[in-house]
Coordinates of C-alpha atoms and ligand atoms in Angstrom, one line a residue:
M68 CA 38.9 -64.7 -217.0
K69 CA 42.2 -66.3 -218.0
V70 CA 42.8 -70.1 -217.7
F71 CA 46.2 -71.7 -217.8
V72 CA 46.3 -75.5 -218.6
G73 CA 49.5 -77.5 -218.1
T74 CA 51.9 -78.4 -215.3
F75 CA 52.1 -76.5 -212.0
V76 CA 54.6 -76.9 -209.1
H77 CA 54.1 -75.5 -205.6
S78 CA 54.4 -76.2 -201.9
T79 CA 51.7 -76.9 -199.4
A80 CA 51.9 -77.0 -195.6
N81 CA 52.3 -80.7 -195.6
T82 CA 54.4 -81.3 -198.8
P83 CA 57.3 -79.2 -199.8
M84 CA 56.9 -79.8 -203.5
V85 CA 53.7 -80.9 -205.3
I86 CA 53.7 -81.4 -209.1
L87 CA 50.3 -81.1 -210.7
T88 CA 50.2 -82.2 -214.3
D89 CA 47.2 -81.8 -216.6
T90 CA 45.8 -79.1 -214.4
A91 CA 43.7 -76.0 -215.2
L92 CA 44.1 -72.8 -213.2
G93 CA 41.6 -70.1 -213.6
I94 CA 42.2 -66.4 -212.7
V95 CA 39.5 -63.8 -212.1
N96 CA 40.9 -60.2 -211.7
T97 CA 43.9 -60.7 -209.4
K98 CA 43.0 -64.0 -207.9
I99 CA 43.0 -67.7 -208.5
A100 CA 39.4 -68.8 -208.9
F101 CA 40.0 -72.5 -209.3
I102 CA 42.8 -75.1 -209.7
E103 CA 41.4 -78.4 -210.9
A104 CA 42.2 -81.4 -213.1
A105 CA 42.1 -80.4 -216.7
E106 CA 39.7 -83.2 -217.5
K107 CA 37.0 -81.1 -215.7
L108 CA 37.5 -78.3 -218.2
E109 CA 34.1 -78.6 -219.9
Q110 CA 32.3 -78.5 -216.6
L111 CA 34.5 -75.5 -215.4
K112 CA 33.6 -73.6 -218.6
I113 CA 30.0 -73.9 -217.6
D114 CA 30.5 -73.2 -213.9
Y115 CA 32.7 -70.1 -214.5
G116 CA 31.3 -69.0 -217.8
F117 CA 34.4 -68.9 -219.9
T118 CA 35.1 -70.0 -223.5
D119 CA 38.1 -71.6 -225.3
S120 CA 39.4 -68.2 -226.2
C121 CA 40.3 -67.6 -222.5
I122 CA 42.5 -70.8 -222.3
I123 CA 46.3 -70.7 -222.6
Y124 CA 47.9 -74.1 -223.0
L125 CA 51.4 -74.4 -221.6
T126 CA 53.8 -76.4 -223.9
Q127 CA 55.5 -79.6 -222.9
S128 CA 58.7 -77.7 -222.0
Q129 CA 56.9 -75.3 -219.7
F130 CA 55.6 -75.2 -216.1
M131 CA 54.4 -72.7 -213.6
M132 CA 55.6 -72.1 -210.1
P133 CA 54.6 -69.5 -207.5
G134 CA 56.5 -66.2 -207.6
M135 CA 59.4 -66.1 -205.3
V136 CA 59.7 -64.0 -202.1
D137 CA 62.8 -62.1 -201.2
T138 CA 62.3 -61.5 -197.4
H139 CA 65.4 -59.3 -197.0
I140 CA 67.0 -56.9 -199.6
H141 CA 68.6 -53.5 -199.4
A142 CA 67.4 -51.8 -202.7
S143 CA 69.9 -49.0 -202.2
Q144 CA 72.9 -51.3 -202.2
L145 CA 72.4 -53.1 -205.5
S146 CA 75.0 -51.0 -207.3
N147 CA 77.6 -52.7 -205.0
N148 CA 76.6 -56.2 -205.9
G149 CA 79.6 -58.3 -206.5
L150 CA 82.0 -55.6 -205.2
K151 CA 83.7 -54.9 -201.9
L152 CA 83.3 -58.1 -200.1
D153 CA 86.7 -58.0 -198.4
L154 CA 85.8 -56.8 -195.0
P155 CA 83.7 -58.2 -192.1
L156 CA 80.2 -56.7 -191.5
L157 CA 80.8 -53.7 -189.3
E158 CA 83.9 -52.5 -191.3
W159 CA 82.0 -53.2 -194.5
L160 CA 79.1 -51.1 -193.4
E161 CA 81.4 -48.2 -192.5
S162 CA 83.7 -48.3 -195.5
Y163 CA 81.4 -49.2 -198.4
T164 CA 77.7 -49.5 -197.5
F165 CA 77.0 -46.2 -195.6
P166 CA 78.7 -44.1 -198.4
T167 CA 76.6 -45.9 -201.1
E168 CA 73.3 -45.4 -199.2
A169 CA 74.2 -41.8 -198.4
M170 CA 74.0 -41.0 -202.2
F171 CA 70.3 -41.4 -202.1
S172 CA 69.9 -37.9 -200.4
D173 CA 70.0 -36.9 -204.0
L174 CA 66.6 -37.9 -205.5
K175 CA 68.2 -38.2 -208.9
V176 CA 70.3 -41.1 -207.7
A177 CA 67.1 -42.8 -206.5
Q178 CA 65.4 -42.1 -209.9
D179 CA 68.3 -43.6 -211.7
I180 CA 69.0 -46.7 -209.6
Y181 CA 65.7 -47.8 -208.1
P182 CA 63.9 -48.6 -211.4
K183 CA 66.8 -50.9 -212.3
V184 CA 66.6 -52.7 -209.0
V185 CA 62.9 -53.5 -209.3
E186 CA 63.2 -54.6 -212.9
R187 CA 66.2 -56.8 -212.0
L188 CA 64.3 -58.5 -209.2
L189 CA 61.1 -59.0 -211.2
R190 CA 63.2 -60.5 -214.1
N191 CA 64.7 -62.9 -211.5
G192 CA 61.2 -64.1 -210.4
T193 CA 60.9 -62.1 -207.2
T194 CA 57.2 -61.2 -207.1
T195 CA 57.3 -60.1 -203.5
A196 CA 60.2 -58.3 -201.7
S197 CA 60.8 -56.9 -198.2
Y198 CA 62.9 -53.9 -199.0
Y199 CA 65.2 -51.6 -197.1
S200 CA 65.5 -48.2 -198.8
T201 CA 67.7 -45.6 -197.1
L202 CA 67.0 -43.2 -194.3
H203 CA 65.9 -40.5 -196.8
L204 CA 62.2 -39.7 -196.7
E205 CA 61.9 -38.4 -200.3
A206 CA 63.8 -41.2 -202.0
S207 CA 61.8 -43.7 -199.9
K208 CA 58.5 -42.2 -201.1
F209 CA 59.7 -42.2 -204.7
F210 CA 60.7 -45.9 -204.3
A211 CA 57.3 -46.9 -202.9
G212 CA 55.5 -45.2 -205.8
L213 CA 57.9 -46.8 -208.3
V214 CA 57.4 -50.4 -206.9
H215 CA 53.7 -49.9 -207.2
T216 CA 53.9 -48.7 -210.8
K217 CA 56.2 -51.6 -211.8
G218 CA 53.6 -54.0 -210.3
Q219 CA 55.7 -55.8 -207.7
R220 CA 54.3 -56.7 -204.3
A221 CA 56.4 -55.3 -201.5
L222 CA 57.0 -54.2 -198.0
I223 CA 59.0 -51.0 -198.1
G224 CA 61.0 -49.6 -195.2
K225 CA 62.5 -46.2 -194.6
V226 CA 65.7 -47.0 -192.6
N227 CA 66.1 -45.7 -189.1
M228 CA 69.6 -45.1 -187.6
M229 CA 70.8 -42.4 -185.4
V230 CA 73.9 -43.5 -183.4
N231 CA 77.1 -45.3 -184.2
C232 CA 76.8 -44.1 -187.8
P233 CA 78.8 -41.4 -189.7
A234 CA 77.6 -37.8 -189.4
Y235 CA 76.9 -37.7 -193.2
Y236 CA 74.5 -40.6 -192.9
C237 CA 72.5 -40.3 -189.7
E238 CA 69.1 -39.2 -188.6
D239 CA 69.3 -35.8 -186.9
S240 CA 67.1 -36.4 -183.8
L241 CA 64.7 -38.9 -182.4
E242 CA 61.9 -36.5 -183.1
E243 CA 62.8 -36.2 -186.7
S244 CA 63.3 -40.0 -187.1
L245 CA 59.8 -40.8 -185.7
K246 CA 58.2 -37.9 -187.6
D247 CA 59.7 -38.9 -191.0
T248 CA 58.8 -42.5 -190.3
E249 CA 55.2 -41.7 -189.6
D250 CA 55.1 -39.4 -192.6
F251 CA 56.4 -42.3 -194.7
I252 CA 53.8 -44.7 -193.3
Q253 CA 50.9 -42.3 -194.0
Y254 CA 52.3 -41.7 -197.5
V255 CA 52.3 -45.4 -198.4
Y256 CA 48.8 -46.0 -196.9
N257 CA 47.5 -43.0 -198.8
M258 CA 48.7 -44.5 -202.0
Q259 CA 46.0 -47.1 -201.4
S260 CA 48.1 -49.6 -203.4
P261 CA 46.9 -53.2 -203.0
L262 CA 50.6 -54.3 -203.5
I263 CA 52.6 -52.0 -201.2
Q264 CA 52.8 -51.7 -197.5
P265 CA 55.2 -49.8 -195.2
I266 CA 57.5 -51.7 -192.9
I267 CA 59.2 -50.2 -189.8
T268 CA 62.9 -50.6 -190.3
P269 CA 65.3 -50.0 -187.4
R270 CA 68.6 -50.9 -189.1
F271 CA 69.9 -52.9 -186.1
A272 CA 70.3 -52.3 -182.4
I273 CA 73.8 -50.9 -182.8
T274 CA 72.4 -47.8 -184.6
C275 CA 69.2 -47.4 -182.7
P276 CA 69.1 -46.5 -179.0
T277 CA 66.4 -47.8 -176.7
D278 CA 64.1 -44.7 -177.0
Q279 CA 64.2 -45.0 -180.8
L280 CA 63.4 -48.7 -180.7
K281 CA 60.5 -48.0 -178.4
G282 CA 59.2 -45.1 -180.4
L283 CA 59.3 -47.2 -183.6
A284 CA 57.5 -50.1 -181.8
K285 CA 54.8 -47.6 -180.8
L286 CA 54.4 -46.5 -184.5
A287 CA 54.2 -50.1 -185.6
K288 CA 51.4 -50.7 -183.1
K289 CA 49.5 -47.6 -184.0
Y290 CA 49.5 -48.4 -187.7
S291 CA 49.6 -52.2 -187.4
C292 CA 52.8 -52.3 -189.5
H293 CA 55.3 -54.9 -190.3
I294 CA 58.8 -54.6 -188.7
Q295 CA 62.2 -55.7 -190.0
S296 CA 65.7 -55.6 -188.6
H297 CA 69.0 -57.6 -188.4
L298 CA 69.5 -60.0 -185.6
C299 CA 72.6 -62.0 -184.5
E300 CA 74.4 -61.8 -187.9
T301 CA 78.0 -61.7 -186.5
K302 CA 79.7 -62.3 -183.2
S303 CA 81.3 -58.8 -183.1
E304 CA 77.8 -57.2 -183.6
I305 CA 76.5 -59.3 -180.7
E306 CA 79.4 -58.2 -178.4
W307 CA 78.9 -54.5 -179.2
I308 CA 75.1 -54.8 -178.6
Q309 CA 75.8 -56.3 -175.2
E310 CA 78.0 -53.3 -174.4
L311 CA 75.4 -50.8 -175.7
F312 CA 72.5 -52.5 -173.8
P313 CA 74.0 -53.8 -170.6
W314 CA 70.5 -54.4 -169.1
S315 CA 69.6 -56.9 -171.9
K316 CA 69.8 -60.7 -171.6
S317 CA 70.5 -61.1 -175.4
C318 CA 70.2 -59.3 -178.7
T319 CA 66.8 -60.8 -179.1
D320 CA 65.9 -59.3 -175.7
V321 CA 66.8 -55.8 -176.9
Y322 CA 64.1 -56.0 -179.6
D323 CA 61.8 -58.0 -177.4
S324 CA 61.8 -55.6 -174.4
T325 CA 61.3 -52.6 -176.7
G326 CA 58.2 -54.1 -178.2
L327 CA 59.4 -55.0 -181.6
L328 CA 58.8 -58.8 -181.8
G329 CA 55.5 -60.1 -183.2
E330 CA 54.0 -62.1 -186.0
K331 CA 54.6 -59.2 -188.4
T332 CA 58.4 -59.0 -187.5
I333 CA 61.1 -60.2 -189.9
M334 CA 64.5 -60.7 -188.5
A335 CA 67.4 -61.2 -190.9
H336 CA 70.3 -63.7 -190.5
C337 CA 69.8 -65.1 -186.9
V338 CA 73.0 -67.0 -187.3
W339 CA 74.3 -66.9 -183.7
M340 CA 71.2 -67.4 -181.6
K341 CA 71.1 -69.0 -178.2
G342 CA 68.4 -71.6 -177.5
T343 CA 66.4 -69.2 -175.4
E344 CA 66.4 -66.6 -178.2
L345 CA 65.1 -69.1 -180.7
E346 CA 62.3 -70.1 -178.2
R347 CA 61.3 -66.4 -178.0
L348 CA 61.2 -66.1 -181.8
K349 CA 58.9 -69.0 -181.9
E350 CA 56.7 -67.7 -179.0
C351 CA 56.3 -64.3 -180.8
N352 CA 55.8 -66.0 -184.2
V353 CA 58.7 -63.9 -185.7
G354 CA 59.8 -64.8 -189.2
V355 CA 63.5 -65.3 -190.1
A356 CA 65.0 -64.1 -193.4
H357 CA 67.8 -66.6 -194.1
C358 CA 70.5 -64.9 -196.2
P359 CA 73.1 -67.6 -197.1
N360 CA 75.0 -65.7 -199.8
S361 CA 75.5 -62.7 -197.5
N362 CA 76.4 -64.9 -194.5
T363 CA 79.1 -66.6 -196.4
S364 CA 80.3 -63.6 -198.5
L365 CA 80.8 -61.5 -195.4
C366 CA 82.1 -64.5 -193.4
S367 CA 79.3 -63.9 -190.9
G368 CA 78.6 -67.5 -190.1
L369 CA 76.5 -70.5 -191.2
C370 CA 72.9 -70.4 -190.2
D371 CA 71.4 -73.7 -189.2
V372 CA 68.0 -73.5 -190.9
R373 CA 67.1 -77.1 -190.0
K374 CA 67.3 -76.1 -186.3
L375 CA 65.0 -73.1 -187.0
L376 CA 62.5 -75.2 -188.8
Q377 CA 62.5 -77.9 -186.1
Q378 CA 61.6 -75.2 -183.6
G379 CA 58.6 -74.3 -185.7
I380 CA 60.0 -70.9 -186.7
K381 CA 58.9 -69.4 -190.0
V382 CA 61.8 -69.2 -192.4
G383 CA 62.1 -67.6 -195.9
L384 CA 65.0 -66.6 -198.1
G385 CA 66.7 -63.3 -198.5
T386 CA 69.3 -62.1 -201.0
D387 CA 70.5 -59.3 -198.6
C388 CA 72.1 -57.4 -201.5
S389 CA 74.8 -56.3 -201.4
G390 CA 76.1 -58.3 -198.5
G391 CA 75.0 -61.1 -200.7
Y392 CA 76.2 -60.5 -204.3
S393 CA 73.3 -62.0 -206.2
P394 CA 69.8 -60.5 -206.6
S395 CA 68.3 -63.9 -207.3
I396 CA 66.3 -66.0 -204.9
L397 CA 67.3 -69.0 -207.0
D398 CA 70.8 -68.2 -206.0
S399 CA 69.7 -68.0 -202.4
L400 CA 67.9 -71.3 -202.7
R401 CA 71.1 -73.0 -204.0
R402 CA 73.2 -71.3 -201.3
A403 CA 70.8 -72.5 -198.6
L404 CA 71.3 -76.0 -199.8
D405 CA 75.1 -75.6 -199.8
V406 CA 75.2 -74.2 -196.3
S407 CA 72.9 -76.8 -195.0
R408 CA 75.1 -79.6 -196.5
T409 CA 78.2 -77.9 -195.1
L410 CA 76.7 -78.0 -191.6
N411 CA 75.8 -81.6 -192.1
M412 CA 79.4 -82.4 -193.0
Q413 CA 80.4 -80.8 -189.7
H414 CA 77.7 -82.5 -187.6
Q415 CA 77.1 -85.7 -189.6
D416 CA 73.4 -85.6 -188.6
N417 CA 71.8 -86.1 -192.0
H418 CA 69.5 -83.3 -191.4
F419 CA 70.4 -81.2 -194.4
L420 CA 67.7 -79.4 -196.4
T421 CA 66.2 -81.2 -199.4
L422 CA 65.7 -79.4 -202.7
P423 CA 61.9 -79.4 -202.3
E424 CA 62.3 -77.9 -198.8
A425 CA 64.5 -75.1 -200.3
F426 CA 61.9 -74.5 -203.0
R427 CA 59.3 -74.1 -200.2
L428 CA 61.5 -71.6 -198.4
A429 CA 61.7 -69.6 -201.6
T430 CA 57.9 -69.5 -202.0
L431 CA 55.5 -70.5 -199.3
G432 CA 58.1 -70.1 -196.5
G433 CA 58.8 -66.5 -197.7
A434 CA 55.1 -65.8 -197.8
Q435 CA 54.8 -66.9 -194.2
V436 CA 57.7 -64.7 -193.1
V437 CA 56.2 -61.6 -194.7
Q438 CA 52.9 -62.7 -193.1
M439 CA 51.1 -62.9 -196.4
D440 CA 50.6 -66.6 -196.7
D441 CA 46.8 -66.1 -196.7
Q442 CA 47.3 -64.2 -200.0
I443 CA 50.4 -65.6 -201.8
G444 CA 53.0 -68.4 -201.6
N445 CA 51.2 -71.2 -203.5
F446 CA 48.4 -72.0 -205.9
M447 CA 45.2 -72.1 -203.9
A448 CA 41.8 -70.9 -204.9
G449 CA 41.3 -67.5 -203.3
K450 CA 44.9 -66.5 -203.3
E451 CA 46.5 -63.8 -205.5
F452 CA 47.9 -65.1 -208.8
D453 CA 51.7 -64.4 -208.4
A454 CA 53.4 -66.9 -210.6
L455 CA 56.4 -67.7 -212.9
L456 CA 56.1 -69.4 -216.2
I457 CA 59.3 -71.4 -216.7
D458 CA 60.4 -72.7 -220.1
L459 CA 63.5 -74.8 -220.4
E460 CA 63.4 -75.0 -224.2
D461 CA 66.6 -73.2 -225.2
T462 CA 68.2 -72.1 -228.5
I463 CA 70.6 -74.6 -229.9
E464 CA 73.6 -72.5 -228.8
D465 CA 72.3 -72.3 -225.2
K466 CA 71.5 -76.0 -225.2
I467 CA 75.1 -76.7 -226.1
Q468 CA 76.5 -74.3 -223.5
K469 CA 74.2 -75.6 -220.8
F470 CA 75.1 -79.2 -221.6
L471 CA 78.8 -78.5 -221.4
Y472 CA 78.5 -76.7 -218.1
N473 CA 75.7 -78.7 -216.4
G474 CA 75.0 -81.8 -218.5
D475 CA 75.5 -85.3 -217.3
D476 CA 74.5 -88.9 -218.0
R477 CA 70.8 -88.0 -217.8
N478 CA 71.2 -85.9 -220.9
I479 CA 73.3 -88.4 -222.9
I480 CA 70.6 -90.4 -224.5
Q481 CA 72.5 -92.5 -226.9
V482 CA 76.2 -93.5 -227.1
H483 CA 77.5 -95.0 -230.3
V484 CA 80.9 -96.7 -230.6
A485 CA 82.1 -97.9 -234.0
G486 CA 78.7 -97.8 -235.4
R487 CA 77.2 -99.8 -232.6
C488 CA 74.7 -98.2 -230.2
V489 CA 76.2 -99.2 -226.8
I490 CA 73.9 -97.0 -224.7
N491 CA 70.3 -96.2 -225.5
Q492 CA 68.1 -94.3 -223.1
Q493 CA 65.7 -93.1 -225.7
N494 CA 62.1 -93.1 -224.3
H495 CA 63.2 -94.4 -220.9
Ligands
GUN294 N1 73.4 -54.9 -190.4 C1 73.1 -53.6 -190.4 N2 73.0 -53.1 -191.6 C2 73.3 -54.1 -192.5 C3 73.3 -54.2 -193.9 O1 73.1 -53.2 -194.6 N3 73.6 -55.4 -194.4 C4 73.9 -56.5 -193.6 N4 74.2 -57.6 -194.2 N5 73.8 -56.4 -192.3 C5 73.5 -55.2 -191.7
FE295 FE1 70.7 -56.9 -194.5

């Protein structure tokens, strides 16, 4: 048993940010056994049979928050982070992204890059991620084992794509695509990891013909798997999909009629959705991965998250590396606020996201999108203990830097002029 005592911050269904001070949180094995007022500590010791040696007191400068969830990230693209953001999506994929992913046919590349990706994400507070690897079976298997060993919670998808992609980076046949995907699913289930699950990953409708989408939906059903893809990210993508699937009513309809929409489906972006498409996402309980850095960096568009939330659609945050150039969900949180405010400036509707709401998207919202909110997302007894300990006590050098970059009147406690203290906010 381990017990933390101090300040905890999390979201609940009703309140986007709840701050619990003087609180005790007890952990047994992987799970939260209790979260109670610290004044009950003596009784808790008796009830749960622990002693003072199990208690860790957070300092005044520390707090705990739930681990963050990245609902959409391409692990194989991280080496391009911050590079090559000068083309729109479809040209960007062709010129930069497919060549980068193709390198993972060499297992050595995977062994070199993937450990850095997982460590980078964990260091940035991402305790759960929904990953795209590449279309390579062996590298994807290696990645699944690695994420398990590093101790991160994850959905891991071997990418499927077989048309409208270069010959050097393309699945050979429908049969091979489905066989490799099933092999990958079985491999991950055989690992029997409590942390890792496979996710069916048709890249997007442009690269996956109808029979492939249907075949993948069948596999998802057979193994009760999660599903992830990209939806309505850019206008040119939507136009091309309408040409490729002339029978479809919309892009959402392409995934819908092939059997890919359900409560375990994550759709990234959803920037340019018609009203009927949003209604369908809600009906099917599909989750949306909002990727604001990527949407702005690739000039894809501004996603109106408020509209999604008002429809009752599940929304989480995604970094979408390397369309987005930051691997941090904190960055995604800040970008989500920026985009929401930008839309508000256009519409003047005062419906922009608040900071607590963005915090919820990064934690509980993300947990809902990956359909794990019964296990993670906030601090409730019975849930897994996925948490970050934050300490804002800096070295003196860092304090000075942070003050010069981010400080303001809240940090200027006293002002003296000619020996007279003209401002004094000490102890206010
Ligand atoms: N659509 C299809 N593939 C991709 C990808 O790798 N990144 C982004 N942002 N969009 C995509
Ligand atoms: Fe993406």
